[in-house]
Amino acid sequence: MDTMRTYDDLENLVKNHYQNPDLALLRKAYERADAAHAKVMRLTGQPYITHPLAVAYRLAEMGLHMNVVAAGLLHDVLEDSGITEDEMRADFGDDITTLVLSVTKLKHAVHYRGEERYAENMRKMFLAMASDVRVVFMKFADRLHNLQTLYGQPKHKQLRIARESLEIYAPIAGRLGMSEIKGELEDGAFAYILPKEFERVKEIMDVKVRERGAQVSRIIDQTEKLISVSRILNFQVYGRVKRLYSLYKKMLRYGDDIEKIYDLIAIRVIVTSVEECYAVLGMVHQRWRPLPGRIKDYIAQPKPNGYQSLHTTIFADDKTIVEFQIRTREMHELAEYGVAAHWRYKEDGTRDVQNMRWMEELMLIQKELESKKDFMEQLEIMKIDVFKDRIFVFTPKGDVIDLPEGATPVDFAYAIHSQIGNKCTSAKVNDVVRNLDITLHSGDIVEIVTDKNRRGPNPDWSKFVKTRYAKGKIRDATKSSVRIWLSGMLKSKEEPSKKK
Ligand code: MN
């Protein structure tokens, strides 16, 4: 479960994955971390540096900016007081230091206390406090390695960390569309929280994989042949095995009837375009008979978290049932990495610290949190509904903006700044130009285009905006423009008298 990474492993990965990576920065971060954690051992008996190395390796695998990878190496050094904040700022700059500080701060904020009703608030708090989505990625990488090395912890700590991962971290990963990480978090925690069930589900899966392995590889071969005689040139076909925790949950729903679970092993087809997805679906249906009611077009109708694919279930030649999942490479990246996909290999992924904006109400809550000792007491004070039915949308720089469900780009613009709201003309959502009245979803990256010559908001916007704040601002701006217009009228009426 736990693969030890050396600095050379990390450097090789970076050399192979990145264009012109800053290797001097990487080495400097490694050397500082190594010195800071020298002689410290983890409870697993390994030197402490294996942990930051694993975290940085994971972040590099995700293709995140080198500053994030370097911050991964340094993420625990402030706590171990091997280096002061000022020293870090001098040596590594503001961006890396801010990332490390945010990760350190979050460590103390989110603790699972066994109260289920707080779990949702914890998740929202976590996202809100992270503010910069890169901090969320760092926390995931940190948590994944801690789960992999959980065997070294005393039993009560194992349980707490596993619960936190399952109740707080995994749902956040799910919301951000990061299904790969969500699955790893869940399976890592599952083994500790429900060890008997974990073993049982694992056994069932092992048997199924052994039973059906040959058949599935036959279908993969046949599918490859089907596609290779078509005009589609660039494609991949492979089998994917369902994650254990997700299988466990499905078994609970289906009353343990494993035969009713058709996607234990699914066949995945990755192509280049949407047209090719539908073409492959056609080929599959021509070759094998589809099960009625099992064709799902998540391309035309994406899941709420943005997931897109075509799903269909067919009767194989031996009358067993097999699910196909067909998607483009881009959809695949989004399905595996979610929000993080947008940050992959982007060299402009650094964020401008000057522009860091916290949402007003969140800033207030945060201040309150710092001044009060009891965190749970604070959650009571905040009232659950502050965070009820909220979505989390990102600026292109990775700041989190917290909005009510159903919010539009105009709500987003006003949440950033009233002048951005007043001057907005169009919006780009995940790099695509969209109307100002569309509904935003958690994980969307929204960029507002403004026109400084624009006189003010369109009064019709108040028909679709969801936040009271935006409504109020639109009303105010519209009123004042009426006032200006009226005063213009008055003036022009007065004008003749002035001439007298
Ligand atoms: Mn750590």
PDB file of N, CA and C and ligand atoms in Angstrom, residues 42 48 51-52 55 72 75-76 103 107 138-139 141-143 145-146, ligand 1:
ATOM      1  N   ARG A  42       8.843   8.726  11.619  1.00  0.00           N
ATOM      2  CA  ARG A  42       7.388   8.544  11.656  1.00  0.00           C
ATOM      3  C   ARG A  42       7.093   7.305  12.499  1.00  0.00           C
ATOM      4  N   TYR A  48      11.141  10.796   8.623  1.00  0.00           N
ATOM      5  CA  TYR A  48      10.006  11.684   8.366  1.00  0.00           C
ATOM      6  C   TYR A  48       9.948  12.185   6.930  1.00  0.00           C
ATOM      7  N   HIS A  51       7.509  11.239   4.150  1.00  0.00           N
ATOM      8  CA  HIS A  51       6.134  11.771   4.062  1.00  0.00           C
ATOM      9  C   HIS A  51       6.034  12.974   3.112  1.00  0.00           C
ATOM     10  N   PRO A  52       6.813  14.066   3.353  1.00  0.00           N
ATOM     11  CA  PRO A  52       6.757  15.166   2.375  1.00  0.00           C
ATOM     12  C   PRO A  52       7.135  14.733   0.955  1.00  0.00           C
ATOM     13  N   VAL A  55       4.043  13.240  -0.551  1.00  0.00           N
ATOM     14  CA  VAL A  55       3.049  14.276  -0.827  1.00  0.00           C
ATOM     15  C   VAL A  55       3.430  15.042  -2.098  1.00  0.00           C
ATOM     16  N   GLY A  72       4.569  21.217  -1.203  1.00  0.00           N
ATOM     17  CA  GLY A  72       4.320  19.870  -0.695  1.00  0.00           C
ATOM     18  C   GLY A  72       5.529  19.343   0.074  1.00  0.00           C
ATOM     19  N   HIS A  75       5.590  21.241   3.433  1.00  0.00           N
ATOM     20  CA  HIS A  75       4.319  21.517   4.116  1.00  0.00           C
ATOM     21  C   HIS A  75       4.329  21.294   5.623  1.00  0.00           C
ATOM     22  N   ASP A  76       5.251  20.491   6.127  1.00  0.00           N
ATOM     23  CA  ASP A  76       5.269  20.256   7.577  1.00  0.00           C
ATOM     24  C   ASP A  76       6.446  20.934   8.287  1.00  0.00           C
ATOM     25  N   VAL A 103      -2.013  25.349   4.631  1.00  0.00           N
ATOM     26  CA  VAL A 103      -2.108  23.923   4.949  1.00  0.00           C
ATOM     27  C   VAL A 103      -1.943  23.707   6.442  1.00  0.00           C
ATOM     28  N   LYS A 107      -4.893  22.263   9.191  1.00  0.00           N
ATOM     29  CA  LYS A 107      -4.652  21.064   9.979  1.00  0.00           C
ATOM     30  C   LYS A 107      -5.378  21.146  11.316  1.00  0.00           C
ATOM     31  N   MET A 138      -3.308  20.017  -1.859  1.00  0.00           N
ATOM     32  CA  MET A 138      -2.206  19.653  -0.953  1.00  0.00           C
ATOM     33  C   MET A 138      -2.719  18.843   0.230  1.00  0.00           C
ATOM     34  N   LYS A 139      -3.877  19.256   0.760  1.00  0.00           N
ATOM     35  CA  LYS A 139      -4.436  18.508   1.895  1.00  0.00           C
ATOM     36  C   LYS A 139      -4.806  17.088   1.482  1.00  0.00           C
ATOM     37  N   ALA A 141      -3.346  15.282  -0.894  1.00  0.00           N
ATOM     38  CA  ALA A 141      -2.099  14.516  -1.052  1.00  0.00           C
ATOM     39  C   ALA A 141      -1.552  14.120   0.317  1.00  0.00           C
ATOM     40  N   ASP A 142      -1.625  15.055   1.257  1.00  0.00           N
ATOM     41  CA  ASP A 142      -1.161  14.820   2.626  1.00  0.00           C
ATOM     42  C   ASP A 142      -1.979  13.700   3.275  1.00  0.00           C
ATOM     43  N   ARG A 143      -3.291  13.824   3.139  1.00  0.00           N
ATOM     44  CA  ARG A 143      -4.186  12.857   3.757  1.00  0.00           C
ATOM     45  C   ARG A 143      -4.039  11.461   3.145  1.00  0.00           C
ATOM     46  N   HIS A 145      -1.409  10.078   1.879  1.00  0.00           N
ATOM     47  CA  HIS A 145      -0.225   9.391   2.390  1.00  0.00           C
ATOM     48  C   HIS A 145      -0.397   9.010   3.860  1.00  0.00           C
ATOM     49  N   ASN A 146      -1.060   9.870   4.631  1.00  0.00           N
ATOM     50  CA  ASN A 146      -1.311   9.510   6.028  1.00  0.00           C
ATOM     51  C   ASN A 146      -2.190   8.267   6.132  1.00  0.00           C
TER      52      ASN A 146
HETATM   53 MN    MN B   1       1.767  16.157   6.444  1.00  0.00          MN
END
